[in-house]
Every structure is written in structure tokens, then in C-alpha cells.
Backbone as CSV, one residue per row, in Angstrom:
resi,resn,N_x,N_y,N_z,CA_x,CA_y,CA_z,C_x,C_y,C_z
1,UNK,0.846,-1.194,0.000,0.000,0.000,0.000,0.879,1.241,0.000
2,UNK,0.459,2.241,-0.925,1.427,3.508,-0.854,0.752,4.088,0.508
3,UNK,2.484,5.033,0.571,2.206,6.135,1.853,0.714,6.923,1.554
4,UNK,-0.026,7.345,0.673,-0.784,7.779,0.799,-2.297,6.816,1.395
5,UNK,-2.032,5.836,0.768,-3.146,4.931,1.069,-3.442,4.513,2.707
6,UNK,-2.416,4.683,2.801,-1.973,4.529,4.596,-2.033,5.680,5.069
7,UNK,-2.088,6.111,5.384,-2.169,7.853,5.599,-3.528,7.866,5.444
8,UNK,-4.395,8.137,4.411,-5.767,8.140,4.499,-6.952,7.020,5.163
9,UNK,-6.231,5.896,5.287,-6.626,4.761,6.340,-6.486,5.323,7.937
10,UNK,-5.432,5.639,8.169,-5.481,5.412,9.516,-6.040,7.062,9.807
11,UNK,-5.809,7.958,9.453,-6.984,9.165,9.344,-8.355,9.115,9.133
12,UNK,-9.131,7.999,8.275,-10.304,7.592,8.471,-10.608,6.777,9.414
13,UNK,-10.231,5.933,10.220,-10.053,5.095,11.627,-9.754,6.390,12.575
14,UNK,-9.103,7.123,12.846,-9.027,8.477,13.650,-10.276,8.851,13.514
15,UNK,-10.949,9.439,12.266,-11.840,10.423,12.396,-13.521,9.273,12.879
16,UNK,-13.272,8.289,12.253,-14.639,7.369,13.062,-14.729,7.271,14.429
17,UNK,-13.051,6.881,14.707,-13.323,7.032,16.574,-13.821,8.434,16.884
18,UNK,-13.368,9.802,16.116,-13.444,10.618,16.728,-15.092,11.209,16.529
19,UNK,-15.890,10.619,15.347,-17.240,10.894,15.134,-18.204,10.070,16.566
20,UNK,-17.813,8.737,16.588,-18.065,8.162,17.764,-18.349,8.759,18.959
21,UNK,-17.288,9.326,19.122,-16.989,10.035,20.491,-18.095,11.465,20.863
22,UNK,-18.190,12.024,19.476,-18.998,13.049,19.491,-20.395,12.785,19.661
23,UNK,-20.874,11.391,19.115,-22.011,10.825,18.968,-22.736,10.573,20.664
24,UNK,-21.449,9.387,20.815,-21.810,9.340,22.227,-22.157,10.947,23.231
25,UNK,-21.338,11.698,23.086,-21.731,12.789,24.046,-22.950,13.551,23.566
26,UNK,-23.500,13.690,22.474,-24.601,14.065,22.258,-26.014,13.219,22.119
27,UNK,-25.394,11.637,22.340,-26.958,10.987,23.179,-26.664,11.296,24.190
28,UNK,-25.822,11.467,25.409,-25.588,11.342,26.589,-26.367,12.839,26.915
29,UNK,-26.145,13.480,26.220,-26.766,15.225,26.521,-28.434,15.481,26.467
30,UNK,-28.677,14.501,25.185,-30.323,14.264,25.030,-30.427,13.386,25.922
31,UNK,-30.445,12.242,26.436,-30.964,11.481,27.446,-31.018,12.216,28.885
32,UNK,-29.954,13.390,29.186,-29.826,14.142,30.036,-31.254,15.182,30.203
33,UNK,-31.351,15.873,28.775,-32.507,16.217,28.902,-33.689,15.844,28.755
34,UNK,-33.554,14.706,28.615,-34.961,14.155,28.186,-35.580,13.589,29.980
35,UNK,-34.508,12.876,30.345,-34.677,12.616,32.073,-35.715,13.808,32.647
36,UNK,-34.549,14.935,32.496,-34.963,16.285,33.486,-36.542,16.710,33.045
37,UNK,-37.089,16.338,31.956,-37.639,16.937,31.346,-38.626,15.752,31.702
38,UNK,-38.918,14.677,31.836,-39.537,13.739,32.649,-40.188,14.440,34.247
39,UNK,-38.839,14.403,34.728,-38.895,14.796,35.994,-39.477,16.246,36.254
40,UNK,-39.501,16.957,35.363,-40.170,18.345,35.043,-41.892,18.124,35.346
41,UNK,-41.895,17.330,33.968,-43.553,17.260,34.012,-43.893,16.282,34.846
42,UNK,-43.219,15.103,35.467,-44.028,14.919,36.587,-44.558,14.959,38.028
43,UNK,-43.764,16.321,38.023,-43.908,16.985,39.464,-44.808,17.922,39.294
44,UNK,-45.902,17.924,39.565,-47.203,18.415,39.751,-47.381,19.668,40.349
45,UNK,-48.065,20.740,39.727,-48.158,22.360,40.800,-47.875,23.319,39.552
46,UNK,-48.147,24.402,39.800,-47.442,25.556,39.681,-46.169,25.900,39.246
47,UNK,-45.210,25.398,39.704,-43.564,24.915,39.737,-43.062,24.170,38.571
48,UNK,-43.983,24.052,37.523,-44.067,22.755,36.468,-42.877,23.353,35.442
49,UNK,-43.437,24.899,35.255,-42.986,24.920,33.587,-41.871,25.809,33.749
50,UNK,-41.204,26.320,35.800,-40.049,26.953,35.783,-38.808,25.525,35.830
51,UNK,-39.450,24.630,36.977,-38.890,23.081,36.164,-38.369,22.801,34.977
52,UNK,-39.441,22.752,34.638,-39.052,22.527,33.039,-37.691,23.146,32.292
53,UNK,-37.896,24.986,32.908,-37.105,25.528,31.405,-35.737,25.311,32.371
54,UNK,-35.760,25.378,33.570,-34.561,25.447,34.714,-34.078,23.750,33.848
55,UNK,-34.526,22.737,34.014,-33.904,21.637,33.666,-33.068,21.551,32.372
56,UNK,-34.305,22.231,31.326,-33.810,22.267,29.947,-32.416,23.424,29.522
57,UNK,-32.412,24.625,30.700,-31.112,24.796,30.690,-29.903,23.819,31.066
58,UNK,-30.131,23.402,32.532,-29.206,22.987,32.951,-28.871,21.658,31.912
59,UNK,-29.603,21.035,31.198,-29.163,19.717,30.530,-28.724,20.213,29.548
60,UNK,-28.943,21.574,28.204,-28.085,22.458,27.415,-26.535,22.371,27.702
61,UNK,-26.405,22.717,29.058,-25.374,23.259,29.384,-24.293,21.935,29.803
62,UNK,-24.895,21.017,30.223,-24.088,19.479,30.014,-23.962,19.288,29.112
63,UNK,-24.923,19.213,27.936,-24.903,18.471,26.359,-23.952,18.976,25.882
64,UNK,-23.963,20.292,25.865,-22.676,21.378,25.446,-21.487,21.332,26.122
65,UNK,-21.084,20.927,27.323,-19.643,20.542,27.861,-19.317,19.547,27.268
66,UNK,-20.303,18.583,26.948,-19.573,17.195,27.273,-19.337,17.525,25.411
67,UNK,-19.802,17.720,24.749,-19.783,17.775,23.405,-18.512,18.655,22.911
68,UNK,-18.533,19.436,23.510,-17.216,20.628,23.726,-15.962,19.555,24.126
69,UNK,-15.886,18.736,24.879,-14.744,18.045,25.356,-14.723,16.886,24.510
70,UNK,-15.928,16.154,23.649,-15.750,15.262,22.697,-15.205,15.842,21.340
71,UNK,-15.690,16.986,21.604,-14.736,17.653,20.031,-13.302,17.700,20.015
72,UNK,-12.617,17.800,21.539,-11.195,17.923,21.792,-10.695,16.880,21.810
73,UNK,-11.469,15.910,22.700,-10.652,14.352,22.399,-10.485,14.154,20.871
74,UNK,-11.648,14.070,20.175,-11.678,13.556,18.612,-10.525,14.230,17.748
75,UNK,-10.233,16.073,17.919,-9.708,16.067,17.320,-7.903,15.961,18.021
76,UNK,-7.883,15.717,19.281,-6.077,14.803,19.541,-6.076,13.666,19.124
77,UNK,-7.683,13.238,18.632,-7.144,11.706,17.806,-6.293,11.951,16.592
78,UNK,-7.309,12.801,15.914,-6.876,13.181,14.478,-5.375,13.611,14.298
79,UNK,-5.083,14.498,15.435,-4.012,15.133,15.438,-2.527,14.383,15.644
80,UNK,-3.206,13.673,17.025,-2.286,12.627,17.090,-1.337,11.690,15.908
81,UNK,-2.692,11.412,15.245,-2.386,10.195,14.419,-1.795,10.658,12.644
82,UNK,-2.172,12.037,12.697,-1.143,12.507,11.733,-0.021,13.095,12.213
83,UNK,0.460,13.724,13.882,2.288,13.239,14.161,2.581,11.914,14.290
84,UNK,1.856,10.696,13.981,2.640,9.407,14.017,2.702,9.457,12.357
85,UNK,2.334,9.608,11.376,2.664,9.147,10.217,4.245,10.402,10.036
86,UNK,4.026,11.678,10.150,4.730,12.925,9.965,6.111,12.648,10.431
87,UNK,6.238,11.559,11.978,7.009,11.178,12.443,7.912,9.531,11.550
88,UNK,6.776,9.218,11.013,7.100,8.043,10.441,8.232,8.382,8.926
89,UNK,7.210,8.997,8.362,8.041,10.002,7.179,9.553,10.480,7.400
90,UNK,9.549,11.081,8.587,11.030,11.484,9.003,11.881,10.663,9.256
91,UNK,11.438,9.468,9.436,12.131,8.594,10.044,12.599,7.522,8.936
92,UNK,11.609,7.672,7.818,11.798,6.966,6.645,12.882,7.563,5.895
93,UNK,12.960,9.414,6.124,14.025,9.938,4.957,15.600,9.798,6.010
94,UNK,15.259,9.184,7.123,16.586,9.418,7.576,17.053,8.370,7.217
95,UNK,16.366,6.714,6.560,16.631,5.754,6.766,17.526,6.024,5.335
96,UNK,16.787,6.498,4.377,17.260,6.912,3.218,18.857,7.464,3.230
97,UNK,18.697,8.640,4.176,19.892,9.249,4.006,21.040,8.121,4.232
98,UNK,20.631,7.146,5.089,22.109,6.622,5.621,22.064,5.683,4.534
99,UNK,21.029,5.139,3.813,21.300,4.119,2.431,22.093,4.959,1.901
100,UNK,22.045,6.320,1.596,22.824,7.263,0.674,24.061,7.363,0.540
101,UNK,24.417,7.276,2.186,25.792,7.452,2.105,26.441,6.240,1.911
102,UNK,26.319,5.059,1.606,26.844,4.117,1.444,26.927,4.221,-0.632
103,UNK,26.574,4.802,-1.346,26.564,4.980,-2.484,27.454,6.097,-3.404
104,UNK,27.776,5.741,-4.444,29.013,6.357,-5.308,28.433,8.174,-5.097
105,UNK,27.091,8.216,-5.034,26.766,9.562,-4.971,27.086,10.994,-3.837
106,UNK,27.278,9.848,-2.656,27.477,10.557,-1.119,28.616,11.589,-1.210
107,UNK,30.203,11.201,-2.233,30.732,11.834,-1.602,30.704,13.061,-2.339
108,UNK,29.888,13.160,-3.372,29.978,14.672,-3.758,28.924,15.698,-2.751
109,UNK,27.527,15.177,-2.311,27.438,15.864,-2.066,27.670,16.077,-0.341
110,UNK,28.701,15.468,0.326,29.512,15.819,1.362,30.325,16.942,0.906
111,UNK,30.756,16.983,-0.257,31.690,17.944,-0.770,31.104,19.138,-0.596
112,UNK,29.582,18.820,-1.300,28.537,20.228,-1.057,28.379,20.743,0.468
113,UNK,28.162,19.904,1.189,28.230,20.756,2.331,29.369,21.131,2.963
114,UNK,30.704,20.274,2.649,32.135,21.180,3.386,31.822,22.424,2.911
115,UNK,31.520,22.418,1.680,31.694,23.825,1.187,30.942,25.088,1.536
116,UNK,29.716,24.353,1.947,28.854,25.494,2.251,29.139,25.927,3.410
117,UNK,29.448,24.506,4.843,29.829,25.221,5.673,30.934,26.222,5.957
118,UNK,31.841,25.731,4.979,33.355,26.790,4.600,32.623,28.135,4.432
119,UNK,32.252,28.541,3.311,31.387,29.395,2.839,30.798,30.555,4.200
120,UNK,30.224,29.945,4.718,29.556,30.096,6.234,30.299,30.957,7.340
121,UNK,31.678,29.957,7.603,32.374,30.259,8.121,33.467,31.431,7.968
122,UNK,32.818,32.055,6.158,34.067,32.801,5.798,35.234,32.661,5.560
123,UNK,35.698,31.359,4.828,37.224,31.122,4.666,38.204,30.750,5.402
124,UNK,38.851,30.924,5.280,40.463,31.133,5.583,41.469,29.603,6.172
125,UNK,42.040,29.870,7.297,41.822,27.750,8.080,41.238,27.495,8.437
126,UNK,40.436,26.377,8.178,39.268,25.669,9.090,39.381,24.293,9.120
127,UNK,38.992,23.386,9.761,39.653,22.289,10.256,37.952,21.306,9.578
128,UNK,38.039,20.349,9.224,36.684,19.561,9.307,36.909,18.336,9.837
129,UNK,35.644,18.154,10.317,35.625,16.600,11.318,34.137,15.983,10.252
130,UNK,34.839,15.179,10.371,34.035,13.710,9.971,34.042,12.676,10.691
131,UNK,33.280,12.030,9.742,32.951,10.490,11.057,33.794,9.610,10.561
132,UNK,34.215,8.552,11.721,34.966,7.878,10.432,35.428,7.100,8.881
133,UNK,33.847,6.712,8.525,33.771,6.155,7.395,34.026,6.974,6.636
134,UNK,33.437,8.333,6.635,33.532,9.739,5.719,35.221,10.077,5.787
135,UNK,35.876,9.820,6.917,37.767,10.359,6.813,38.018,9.274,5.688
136,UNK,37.859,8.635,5.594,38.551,7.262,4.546,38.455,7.955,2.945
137,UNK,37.265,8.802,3.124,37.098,8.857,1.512,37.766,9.901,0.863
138,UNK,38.474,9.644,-0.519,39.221,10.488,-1.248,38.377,11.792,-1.676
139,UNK,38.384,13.250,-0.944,37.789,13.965,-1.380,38.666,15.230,-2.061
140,UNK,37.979,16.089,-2.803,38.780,17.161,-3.889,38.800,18.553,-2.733
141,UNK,40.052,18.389,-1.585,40.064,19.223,-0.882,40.554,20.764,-1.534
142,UNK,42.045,20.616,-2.657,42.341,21.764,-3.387,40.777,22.247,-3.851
143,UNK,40.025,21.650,-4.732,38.929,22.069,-5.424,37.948,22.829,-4.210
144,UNK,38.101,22.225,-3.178,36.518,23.034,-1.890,37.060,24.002,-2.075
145,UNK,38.987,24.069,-1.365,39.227,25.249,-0.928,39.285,26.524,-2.100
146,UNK,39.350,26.183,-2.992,38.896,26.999,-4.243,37.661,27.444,-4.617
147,UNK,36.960,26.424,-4.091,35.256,26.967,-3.892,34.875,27.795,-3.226
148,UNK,35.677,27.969,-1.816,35.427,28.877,-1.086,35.935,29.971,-0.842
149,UNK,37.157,29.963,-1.474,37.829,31.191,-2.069,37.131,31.965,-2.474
150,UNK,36.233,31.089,-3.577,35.646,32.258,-4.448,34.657,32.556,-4.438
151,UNK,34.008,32.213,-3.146,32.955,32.851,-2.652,33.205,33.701,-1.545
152,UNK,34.213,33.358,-0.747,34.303,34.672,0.413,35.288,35.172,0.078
153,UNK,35.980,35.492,-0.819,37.040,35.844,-1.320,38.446,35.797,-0.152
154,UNK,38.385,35.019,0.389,39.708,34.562,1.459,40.171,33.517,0.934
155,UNK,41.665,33.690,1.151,42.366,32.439,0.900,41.983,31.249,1.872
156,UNK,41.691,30.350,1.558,40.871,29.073,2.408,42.321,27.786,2.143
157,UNK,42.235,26.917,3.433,42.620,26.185,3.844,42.173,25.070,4.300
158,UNK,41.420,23.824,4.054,40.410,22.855,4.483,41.775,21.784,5.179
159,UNK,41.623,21.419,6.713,42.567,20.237,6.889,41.484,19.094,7.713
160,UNK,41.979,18.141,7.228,41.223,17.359,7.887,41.340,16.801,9.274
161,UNK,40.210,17.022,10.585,40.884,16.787,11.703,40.995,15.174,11.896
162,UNK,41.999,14.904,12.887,41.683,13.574,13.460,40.800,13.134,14.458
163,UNK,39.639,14.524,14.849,38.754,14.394,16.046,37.420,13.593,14.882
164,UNK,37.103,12.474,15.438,35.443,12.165,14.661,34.614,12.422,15.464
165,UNK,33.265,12.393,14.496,32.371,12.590,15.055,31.240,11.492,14.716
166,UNK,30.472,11.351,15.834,29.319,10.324,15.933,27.880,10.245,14.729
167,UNK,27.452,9.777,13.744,26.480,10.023,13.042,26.678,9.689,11.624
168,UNK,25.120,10.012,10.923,24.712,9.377,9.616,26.010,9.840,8.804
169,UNK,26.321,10.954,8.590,27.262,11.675,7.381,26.971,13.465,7.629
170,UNK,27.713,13.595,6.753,27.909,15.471,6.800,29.145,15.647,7.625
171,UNK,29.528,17.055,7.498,30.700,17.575,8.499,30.457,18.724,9.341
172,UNK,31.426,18.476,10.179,31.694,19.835,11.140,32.632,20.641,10.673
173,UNK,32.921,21.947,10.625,33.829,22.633,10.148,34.202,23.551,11.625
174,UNK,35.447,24.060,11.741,35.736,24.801,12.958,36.600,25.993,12.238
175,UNK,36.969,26.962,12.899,37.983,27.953,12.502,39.229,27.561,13.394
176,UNK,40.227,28.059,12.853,41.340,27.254,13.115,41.763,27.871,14.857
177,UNK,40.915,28.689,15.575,40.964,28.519,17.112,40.047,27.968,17.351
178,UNK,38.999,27.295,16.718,38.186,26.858,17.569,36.791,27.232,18.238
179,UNK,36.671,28.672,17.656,36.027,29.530,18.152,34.243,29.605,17.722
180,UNK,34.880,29.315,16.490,33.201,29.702,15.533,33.129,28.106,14.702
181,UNK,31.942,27.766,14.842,31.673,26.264,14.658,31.207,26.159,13.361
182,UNK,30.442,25.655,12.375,29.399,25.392,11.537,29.038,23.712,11.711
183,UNK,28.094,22.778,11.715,27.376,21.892,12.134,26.879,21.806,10.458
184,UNK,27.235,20.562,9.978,26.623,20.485,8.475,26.053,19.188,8.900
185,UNK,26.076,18.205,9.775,26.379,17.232,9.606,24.697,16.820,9.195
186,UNK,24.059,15.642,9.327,22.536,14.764,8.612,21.873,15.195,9.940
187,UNK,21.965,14.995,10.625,21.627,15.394,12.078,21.386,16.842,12.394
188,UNK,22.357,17.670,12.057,21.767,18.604,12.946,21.000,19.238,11.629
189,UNK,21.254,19.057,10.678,20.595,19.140,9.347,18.947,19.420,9.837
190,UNK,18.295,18.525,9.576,17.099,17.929,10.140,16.603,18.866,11.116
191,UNK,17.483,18.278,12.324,17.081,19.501,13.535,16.867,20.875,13.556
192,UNK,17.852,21.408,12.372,17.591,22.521,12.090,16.252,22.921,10.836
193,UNK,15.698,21.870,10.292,15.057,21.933,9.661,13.958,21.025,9.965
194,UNK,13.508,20.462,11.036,12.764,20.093,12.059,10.980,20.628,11.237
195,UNK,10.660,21.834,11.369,9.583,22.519,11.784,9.201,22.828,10.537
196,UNK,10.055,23.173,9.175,10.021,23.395,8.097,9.652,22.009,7.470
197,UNK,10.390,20.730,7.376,10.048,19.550,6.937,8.329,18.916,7.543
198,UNK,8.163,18.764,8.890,7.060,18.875,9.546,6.242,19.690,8.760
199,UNK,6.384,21.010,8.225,4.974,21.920,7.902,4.915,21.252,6.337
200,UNK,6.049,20.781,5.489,5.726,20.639,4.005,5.453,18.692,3.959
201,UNK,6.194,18.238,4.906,5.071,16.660,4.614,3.718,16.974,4.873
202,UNK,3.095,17.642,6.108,1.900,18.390,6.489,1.225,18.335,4.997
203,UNK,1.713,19.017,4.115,0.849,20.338,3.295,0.934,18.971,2.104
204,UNK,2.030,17.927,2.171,1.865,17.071,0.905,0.834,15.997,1.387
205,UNK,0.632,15.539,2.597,-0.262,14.240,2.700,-1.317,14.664,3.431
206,UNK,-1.519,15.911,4.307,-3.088,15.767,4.414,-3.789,17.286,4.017
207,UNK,-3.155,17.950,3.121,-3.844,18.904,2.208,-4.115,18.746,0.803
């Protein structure tokens, strides 16, 4: 079954529980008034028909809480159950990414991000950390540092550190004290793009 087909399944199972739920609280609100409204007319006198409207408020005013709070459960169903797919999605492109890096394609665009983080950082020495599978690979360090030359117009220096780092792929870049960081790596990637990815799977599977 495609992601969409699944996605619109378990959103139609959400929204039945959550019609359910609404259902139930609005017999529960009529049986409420229908009771009071029993008990209205069969208390005998004078007193009959302030009974009455006194009941038929007060059972309004239940039907309407409880219906008010079935609308909220129903829709944290809904809500719920589209951050489990939204979550699922993310979790699917990360699976991706790390297939990625195992492929002839990874190391260029690792290249793309030394560079950008170079770029970032403004040139000049900067040190990059990789993880270790990523130190092994033959990359076109003259060529970055020429890339980034000629974008911040500083003479650039790329060395590779011997510090690794933990994760899918991407690099860290540092300035050569240490001072000013850039974070390229798949990880903080994401994290930093967290809220943005979240709003556009959003807008592709349930708009």
C-alpha cells in the first residue's frame, strides 16, 4: 500500500473514533434532557414549567460541555495520528539518508556541504571533522578550498581533523581557534530543519 493509502486509512479510523466520540456525548446530553424533562412534568403544581425551562437549561449546558470536550478528544485523535505518520516520514528519509551514504553519490554531495559550511564560516583555516567512514574517503580538498575562495574571497585552507564525530554523514567545520563552529552534519541538518520539513510533509499528505 502507498504512503498515501496509509495515511488516508489510519486518518479515516481516527476520524470514526473521533465521530463516535462526538455521537456518544450528544446521546448522553439528550438522554440528560430528556430525564430532566420527565422529571419536570411529573412533578405536579405551579412549579411545572419553571422546572421545566430550569432543567432544559441545565441539561443544554451538560450536552454542550460534554460535546465541547468530545470535540477535543476527537480532534487529539486526528491530530495525534497525523504526528505518528509525519514522524514516520522522518524517520523513513533518515533511513534513506544513511542508504545514501553508502553509495558512489554521497561523496559529492559531502563535498557540497564542506563547502557550504566553509562558505559560512568565511574562509580562511578551518579544520573539518568527519565520522569515520567519511575520513577514509578520497575527497577534492584543493577544489573546496577553491570553492570557497571564491565565494568569500579569502584564501581558504580545508585540513582534515583527526577528532570524529558520531552520526549518519555530513561535516563539522571549525575555525582554526576553535572559536566559531558550523554543524553540516545529517543530524543537525534535520534539527535545524525540524519545523520546516514537519509543515511541508503536512501540506503534501493531508492537504
Amino acid at each position: 500500500m502507498e504512503l498515501h493509502g496509509i495515511t488516508d486509512t489510519i486518518l479515516q479510523e481516527a476520524k470514526e473514533a473521533a465521530e463516535i466520540i462526538i455521537k456518544e456525548a450528544q446521546e448522553f446530553g439528550d438522554s440528560i434532557l430528556e430525564k430532566q424533562r420527565q422529571i419536570a412534568i411529573e412533578d405536579a403544581g405551579t412549579q411545572r414549567s419553571l422546572l421545566l425551562k430550569k432543567a432544559a437549561n441545565e441539561a443544554e449546558v451538560n450536552r454542550l460541555r460534554k460535546l465541547a470536550k468530545a470535540k477535543m478528544t476527537a480532534n487529539w485523535i486526528v491530530l495525534s495520528k497525523k504526528e505518528e505518520i509525519i514522524s514516520a516520514v522522518l524517520n523513513e528519509a533518515k533511513k534513506r539518508l544513511q542508504h545514501m551514504t553508502k553509495t558512489e553519490k554521497y561523496a559529492s554531495v559531502l563535498e557540497s556541504l564542506i563547502i557550504s559550511a566553509g562558505i559560512s564560516l568565511g574562509g580562511n583555516s578551518l579544520e573539518v571533522i568527519l565520522n569515520e567512514a567519511d575520513s577514509a574517503l578520497s575527497l577534492p580538498f584543493k577544489k573546496m578550498q577553491e570553492e570557497i575562495r571564491k565565494k568569500t574571497g579569502s584564501k581558504t585552507k580545508l585540513a582534515l581533523s583527526k577528532e570524529k564525530i558520531q552520526g549518519m554523514g555530513g561535516a563539522i567545520l571549525k575555525t582554526a581557534n576553535g572559536k566559531i563552529v558550523m554543524d553540516n552534519t545529517y543530524e543537525d541538518i534535520f534539527l535545524r530543519r525540524s519545523q520546516e520539513l514537519r509543515l511541508k510533509i503536512s501540506e503534501i499528505l493531508f492537504q
